[in-house]
Amino acid sequence: MLKRVIHWFELEPVGTLLSYDHGAMSRFVQAGALTDPKRTRYANCRVCKSSLPIQVQSWGEHLVRCTLCGGEVDFGIEFQSVSAKLSWLPNSLAAQIDSSLNPAVTLIENRLWRLSEATSATTAVYLLRSTINLDLEPILAALNADFDDGRRLILTTSPFRNMPEPTAETTFLPLDEVAHMEPEGIRLDARSLLPQLIDQVPLWFELPPPYNRLTLAGETLPLRRRQPDFMRLLRLAHAAGQKKASWRALLRRAGYRDVYTSLAQVFPDEVFRFIETSKDDVWIRKAPYPSRVPALIGRGRTTDDTSF
Ligand SMILES: [Zn+2]
């Protein structure tokens, strides 16, 4: 459900009309994420031949002109349409993060909001309405102008191409990692959000975007397929101060669909030189396990696997 809400919220241009589907949309209208359905018709321009949906009452139709060229229009069939209410998402999140702040503070119209008070004592939380190719410069400028005296967590509606690597001061985090949608509205998951609000700890390894190379004590492990997602989530847990994370939960969140009894079913031996597991937990080692000579290993793991 959250995916649909985010999709509507990110639609360009702002105010794009969506054909109203009662079964699929009424609950979102009720929750406040979408506007009330309104009578809509396609206005077909006699001059430039454009065809654009417009919300119009029957008594107002004779006043409608083409929005592109001002020409007279003919009307197509009648239907109901809605559009995303852009203030709903930031205000709903702000109400949960900092009840003293209502509504959310707009920093860039339709793009960036602050969801909490900005004080150096706490992590300031923001919402960024992102697009794949986001121009980050004005976003960072607005963030720096707003608050540069402490830690900032920026929830982004979707991941984007040039999403910056988390630092001790600033972390960009996709919204769906800390929130989900319920029938009555969006809900933040305290369990996954709270670790993000504490100070980041220094990391002993490097895993820069796009998260396909894990470097540990001078050795680099290339990551393939869904492994970068898994390691990125593990990195987030470490950066938030967790010494270990549940590998089953990480697999699920990284998009692995099967049921596994061991992480060795997912990763080749080489990966276990860099990570360590114990029962349900996984963590990144302080240094890679020495590379073993294939002739001594034989098939599968051998006696020195007690360290796993
Ligand atoms: Zn026209």
Short mmCIF file of C-alpha atoms and ligand atoms in Angstrom, two decimals:
data_model
loop_
_atom_site.label_atom_id
_atom_site.label_comp_id
_atom_site.label_asym_id
_atom_site.label_seq_id
_atom_site.Cartn_x
_atom_site.Cartn_y
_atom_site.Cartn_z
CA MET A 1 0.00 0.00 0.00
CA LEU A 2 2.83 2.37 0.84
CA LYS A 3 4.28 1.91 -2.65
CA ARG A 4 1.07 3.28 -4.22
CA VAL A 5 0.92 6.24 -1.86
CA ILE A 6 4.55 7.07 -2.61
CA HIS A 7 3.94 6.72 -6.35
CA TRP A 8 1.03 9.20 -6.21
CA PHE A 9 3.02 11.53 -3.99
CA GLU A 10 5.96 11.57 -6.43
CA LEU A 11 3.89 12.08 -9.59
CA GLU A 12 4.96 15.00 -11.77
CA PRO A 13 3.65 17.52 -12.36
CA VAL A 14 2.20 18.19 -8.90
CA GLY A 15 -1.59 17.97 -9.07
CA THR A 16 -1.70 15.30 -11.81
CA LEU A 17 -5.27 13.98 -12.02
CA LEU A 18 -5.82 10.28 -11.43
CA SER A 19 -8.92 8.49 -12.65
CA TYR A 20 -10.83 7.61 -9.48
CA ASP A 21 -11.19 3.90 -8.73
CA HIS A 22 -13.49 3.59 -5.72
CA GLY A 23 -12.41 0.07 -4.71
CA ALA A 24 -8.71 0.91 -4.84
CA MET A 25 -8.71 4.53 -3.73
CA SER A 26 -11.57 5.25 -1.30
CA ARG A 27 -9.54 4.28 1.76
CA PHE A 28 -6.76 6.67 0.73
CA VAL A 29 -9.29 9.46 0.21
CA GLN A 30 -10.58 8.70 3.70
CA ALA A 31 -7.06 8.70 5.18
CA GLY A 32 -6.46 12.10 3.54
CA ALA A 33 -3.72 11.06 1.11
CA LEU A 34 -5.92 11.83 -1.91
CA THR A 35 -8.34 14.69 -2.56
CA ASP A 36 -12.10 14.07 -2.72
CA PRO A 37 -13.19 12.73 -6.13
CA LYS A 38 -14.49 15.43 -8.47
CA ARG A 39 -16.37 15.46 -11.76
CA THR A 40 -13.82 15.44 -14.58
CA ARG A 41 -13.89 15.62 -18.38
CA TYR A 42 -11.26 15.59 -21.09
CA ALA A 43 -11.04 19.01 -22.72
CA ASN A 44 -10.12 18.41 -26.39
CA CYS A 45 -8.73 21.59 -27.93
CA ARG A 46 -10.14 22.52 -31.36
CA VAL A 47 -6.98 24.51 -32.16
CA CYS A 48 -3.88 22.65 -30.90
CA LYS A 49 -5.64 19.25 -30.59
CA SER A 50 -4.34 18.69 -27.05
CA SER A 51 -6.51 16.57 -24.78
CA LEU A 52 -6.20 17.28 -21.05
CA PRO A 53 -8.38 16.13 -18.14
CA ILE A 54 -9.96 18.95 -16.18
CA GLN A 55 -12.10 18.98 -13.03
CA VAL A 56 -15.17 21.02 -13.91
CA GLN A 57 -18.80 21.32 -12.88
CA SER A 58 -21.35 21.17 -15.71
CA TRP A 59 -22.33 24.81 -15.10
CA GLY A 60 -18.73 25.95 -15.57
CA GLU A 61 -17.95 24.11 -18.79
CA HIS A 62 -18.72 27.01 -21.13
CA LEU A 63 -15.89 29.00 -19.47
CA VAL A 64 -13.20 26.37 -20.07
CA ARG A 65 -10.47 27.18 -22.60
CA CYS A 66 -7.40 25.16 -23.59
CA THR A 67 -4.69 25.58 -20.92
CA LEU A 68 -1.97 25.40 -23.58
CA CYS A 69 -3.20 27.78 -26.29
CA GLY A 70 -6.43 29.32 -24.99
CA GLY A 71 -8.46 27.76 -27.80
CA GLU A 72 -12.06 26.57 -27.52
CA VAL A 73 -12.54 22.99 -26.40
CA ASP A 74 -14.93 20.07 -26.92
CA PHE A 75 -15.56 17.81 -23.97
CA GLY A 76 -15.01 14.06 -23.82
CA ILE A 77 -16.63 11.56 -21.49
CA GLU A 78 -17.34 12.36 -17.87
CA PHE A 79 -15.54 10.57 -15.00
CA GLN A 80 -14.34 11.17 -11.44
CA SER A 81 -10.74 12.08 -10.62
CA VAL A 82 -8.55 12.70 -7.58
CA SER A 83 -5.02 13.95 -7.01
CA ALA A 84 -2.38 13.45 -4.30
CA LYS A 85 -2.64 15.81 -1.30
CA LEU A 86 1.00 16.78 -0.94
CA SER A 87 0.73 18.13 2.60
CA TRP A 88 -0.69 14.87 3.92
CA LEU A 89 2.51 12.80 3.98
CA PRO A 90 4.82 15.33 5.71
CA ASN A 91 2.12 16.33 8.20
CA SER A 92 1.27 12.70 9.05
CA LEU A 93 4.94 11.90 9.64
CA ALA A 94 5.62 15.09 11.59
CA ALA A 95 2.69 14.32 13.91
CA GLN A 96 4.35 11.00 14.82
CA ILE A 97 7.95 12.21 15.07
CA ASP A 98 7.39 15.45 16.95
CA SER A 99 3.86 16.15 18.10
CA SER A 100 4.85 19.73 18.99
CA LEU A 101 5.44 20.44 15.30
CA ASN A 102 2.24 20.64 13.31
CA PRO A 103 2.16 21.14 10.39
CA ALA A 104 5.57 20.15 9.00
CA VAL A 105 7.88 23.04 8.08
CA THR A 106 8.16 23.52 4.30
CA LEU A 107 11.75 24.22 3.20
CA ILE A 108 11.25 23.78 -0.54
CA GLU A 109 7.70 23.87 -1.88
CA ASN A 110 6.47 20.37 -2.81
CA ARG A 111 9.97 18.95 -2.28
CA LEU A 112 11.48 19.20 1.20
CA TRP A 113 9.95 19.45 4.68
CA ARG A 114 11.28 19.38 8.24
CA LEU A 115 9.33 16.95 10.43
CA SER A 116 10.79 17.80 13.85
CA GLU A 117 12.14 20.74 15.78
CA ALA A 118 15.78 21.40 14.86
CA THR A 119 17.91 21.43 18.01
CA SER A 120 21.44 20.19 18.51
CA ALA A 121 20.17 17.88 21.26
CA THR A 122 18.23 15.63 18.89
CA THR A 123 18.41 14.39 15.33
CA ALA A 124 16.45 16.68 13.01
CA VAL A 125 14.21 14.67 10.67
CA TYR A 126 13.25 15.73 7.15
CA LEU A 127 11.11 14.37 4.31
CA LEU A 128 12.37 14.62 0.75
CA ARG A 129 10.01 14.00 -2.17
CA SER A 130 12.56 12.37 -4.41
CA THR A 131 12.88 11.48 -8.07
CA ILE A 132 15.40 9.12 -9.68
CA ASN A 133 17.47 12.00 -11.07
CA LEU A 134 17.30 14.47 -8.23
CA ASP A 135 19.25 17.73 -8.32
CA LEU A 136 20.85 17.46 -4.91
CA GLU A 137 22.48 20.87 -4.78
CA PRO A 138 19.41 22.96 -3.82
CA ILE A 139 18.37 20.25 -1.37
CA LEU A 140 21.71 20.34 0.48
CA ALA A 141 21.72 24.14 0.40
CA ALA A 142 18.23 24.25 1.97
CA LEU A 143 19.24 21.68 4.60
CA ASN A 144 22.40 23.60 5.50
CA ALA A 145 20.50 26.88 5.68
CA ASP A 146 17.89 25.29 7.93
CA PHE A 147 20.09 23.41 10.40
CA ASP A 148 23.78 22.49 10.48
CA ASP A 149 24.30 22.24 14.20
CA GLY A 150 23.66 18.54 14.71
CA ARG A 151 22.59 15.28 13.16
CA ARG A 152 20.08 15.16 10.31
CA LEU A 153 18.03 12.23 9.05
CA ILE A 154 16.41 12.77 5.65
CA LEU A 155 13.64 10.32 4.81
CA THR A 156 13.42 10.11 1.03
CA THR A 157 10.23 8.86 -0.62
CA SER A 158 12.36 6.64 -2.92
CA PRO A 159 16.07 5.92 -3.33
CA PHE A 160 17.70 8.14 -5.95
CA ARG A 161 20.72 7.88 -8.21
CA ASN A 162 23.13 10.19 -6.41
CA MET A 163 21.94 9.46 -2.87
CA PRO A 164 24.84 10.50 -0.60
CA GLU A 165 26.64 7.99 1.60
CA PRO A 166 25.58 8.33 5.27
CA THR A 167 27.95 10.38 7.40
CA ALA A 168 28.02 11.07 11.10
CA GLU A 169 26.01 14.27 10.43
CA THR A 170 23.63 13.43 7.60
CA THR A 171 21.83 10.25 6.60
CA PHE A 172 19.49 9.81 3.64
CA LEU A 173 17.14 6.86 4.19
CA PRO A 174 14.31 5.53 1.97
CA LEU A 175 10.96 5.99 3.71
CA ASP A 176 9.83 2.39 3.20
CA GLU A 177 12.64 1.19 5.48
CA VAL A 178 11.04 2.90 8.48
CA ALA A 179 7.34 3.21 7.63
CA HIS A 180 4.41 1.19 6.37
CA MET A 181 0.84 1.94 5.39
CA GLU A 182 -2.16 0.86 7.41
CA PRO A 183 -5.83 1.35 6.49
CA GLU A 184 -6.03 4.42 8.71
CA GLY A 185 -2.80 6.02 7.49
CA ILE A 186 0.97 5.88 7.35
CA ARG A 187 2.80 4.53 10.38
CA LEU A 188 6.45 4.91 11.36
CA ASP A 189 8.12 1.75 12.68
CA ALA A 190 9.74 2.83 15.93
CA ARG A 191 11.94 -0.28 15.96
CA SER A 192 13.67 0.61 12.70
CA LEU A 193 13.51 4.39 13.09
CA LEU A 194 14.93 4.78 16.60
CA PRO A 195 18.41 3.41 15.78
CA GLN A 196 18.57 6.08 13.05
CA LEU A 197 17.99 8.84 15.56
CA ILE A 198 21.00 8.03 17.73
CA ASP A 199 24.52 9.13 16.93
CA GLN A 200 26.23 7.24 14.16
CA VAL A 201 29.27 5.26 15.19
CA PRO A 202 32.50 5.20 13.18
CA LEU A 203 32.68 2.24 10.80
CA TRP A 204 35.66 -0.10 10.36
CA PHE A 205 34.88 -0.90 6.71
CA GLU A 206 33.92 0.93 3.54
CA LEU A 207 30.78 0.32 1.52
CA PRO A 208 30.10 3.36 -0.66
CA PRO A 209 27.14 3.62 -3.10
CA PRO A 210 26.16 1.72 -5.17
CA TYR A 211 27.19 -0.72 -2.42
CA ASN A 212 28.77 -3.28 -4.74
CA ARG A 213 32.26 -3.27 -3.14
CA LEU A 214 32.90 -4.00 0.50
CA THR A 215 36.41 -2.97 1.56
CA LEU A 216 37.80 -4.28 4.82
CA ALA A 217 41.39 -3.85 6.00
CA GLY A 218 42.65 -3.24 2.46
CA GLU A 219 40.82 -6.20 0.88
CA THR A 220 37.80 -5.73 -1.36
CA LEU A 221 34.85 -8.06 -1.84
CA PRO A 222 32.80 -7.50 -5.02
CA LEU A 223 29.05 -7.84 -4.37
CA ARG A 224 26.57 -9.12 -6.93
CA ARG A 225 22.82 -9.37 -7.54
CA ARG A 226 21.01 -8.69 -4.24
CA GLN A 227 24.14 -8.83 -2.11
CA PRO A 228 24.62 -5.02 -2.24
CA ASP A 229 21.14 -4.54 -0.74
CA PHE A 230 21.90 -7.01 2.02
CA MET A 231 25.25 -5.40 2.88
CA ARG A 232 23.79 -1.89 2.72
CA LEU A 233 21.19 -2.85 5.33
CA LEU A 234 23.84 -4.51 7.48
CA ARG A 235 25.94 -1.38 7.17
CA LEU A 236 22.98 0.75 8.34
CA ALA A 237 22.61 -1.45 11.40
CA HIS A 238 26.33 -1.09 12.24
CA ALA A 239 26.22 2.66 11.60
CA ALA A 240 23.32 2.90 14.03
CA GLY A 241 25.41 1.22 16.71
CA GLN A 242 24.13 -2.36 16.39
CA LYS A 243 26.94 -4.94 16.72
CA LYS A 244 24.86 -7.61 14.94
CA ALA A 245 21.68 -7.89 12.90
CA SER A 246 19.25 -10.70 12.17
CA TRP A 247 20.36 -12.16 8.85
CA ARG A 248 16.88 -13.52 8.15
CA ALA A 249 15.38 -10.05 8.51
CA LEU A 250 18.09 -8.56 6.30
CA LEU A 251 17.52 -11.23 3.61
CA ARG A 252 13.80 -10.46 3.61
CA ARG A 253 14.36 -6.72 3.37
CA ALA A 254 16.94 -7.21 0.62
CA GLY A 255 14.33 -9.05 -1.46
CA TYR A 256 15.34 -12.71 -0.97
CA ARG A 257 12.06 -14.60 -1.15
CA ASP A 258 12.94 -18.22 -0.29
CA VAL A 259 13.21 -19.67 3.21
CA TYR A 260 16.82 -20.28 4.24
CA THR A 261 18.21 -22.23 7.17
CA SER A 262 21.71 -20.82 6.79
CA LEU A 263 23.26 -17.76 5.24
CA ALA A 264 25.69 -20.08 3.45
CA GLN A 265 22.79 -21.02 1.14
CA VAL A 266 22.82 -17.47 -0.18
CA PHE A 267 26.45 -16.36 -0.16
CA PRO A 268 29.51 -18.15 -1.56
CA ASP A 269 32.41 -19.05 0.78
CA GLU A 270 34.38 -15.99 -0.25
CA VAL A 271 31.80 -13.69 1.39
CA PHE A 272 32.33 -15.39 4.74
CA ARG A 273 35.88 -14.12 4.82
CA PHE A 274 34.27 -10.69 5.35
CA ILE A 275 31.20 -11.42 7.44
CA GLU A 276 30.53 -13.68 10.36
CA THR A 277 27.31 -15.37 11.48
CA SER A 278 26.17 -17.01 14.66
CA LYS A 279 22.73 -18.59 14.86
CA ASP A 280 20.37 -15.78 13.81
CA ASP A 281 22.91 -12.96 13.69
CA VAL A 282 25.32 -11.60 11.13
CA TRP A 283 27.99 -8.93 11.37
CA ILE A 284 30.93 -7.60 9.39
CA ARG A 285 34.28 -8.88 10.63
CA LYS A 286 36.98 -6.53 11.92
CA ALA A 287 39.37 -7.96 9.31
CA PRO A 288 38.93 -10.47 6.49
CA TYR A 289 39.53 -14.11 7.32
CA PRO A 290 42.74 -15.22 5.59
CA SER A 291 42.28 -16.57 2.10
CA ARG A 292 42.53 -20.35 2.19
CA VAL A 293 44.48 -22.50 -0.23
CA PRO A 294 41.91 -24.41 -2.33
CA ALA A 295 43.90 -27.68 -2.21
CA LEU A 296 43.69 -27.75 1.57
CA ILE A 297 39.98 -27.01 1.69
CA GLY A 298 38.70 -29.84 -0.44
CA ARG A 299 34.96 -29.66 -1.01
CA GLY A 300 32.91 -27.43 1.22
CA ARG A 301 34.04 -26.11 4.56
CA THR A 302 36.62 -27.75 6.75
CA THR A 303 37.70 -27.78 10.36
CA ASP A 304 38.66 -24.13 10.55
CA ASP A 305 34.96 -23.33 10.02
CA THR A 306 34.50 -23.38 13.78
CA SER A 307 35.17 -19.66 13.57
CA PHE A 308 31.88 -19.20 11.70
ZN ZN B 1 -5.07 24.29 -27.40
#
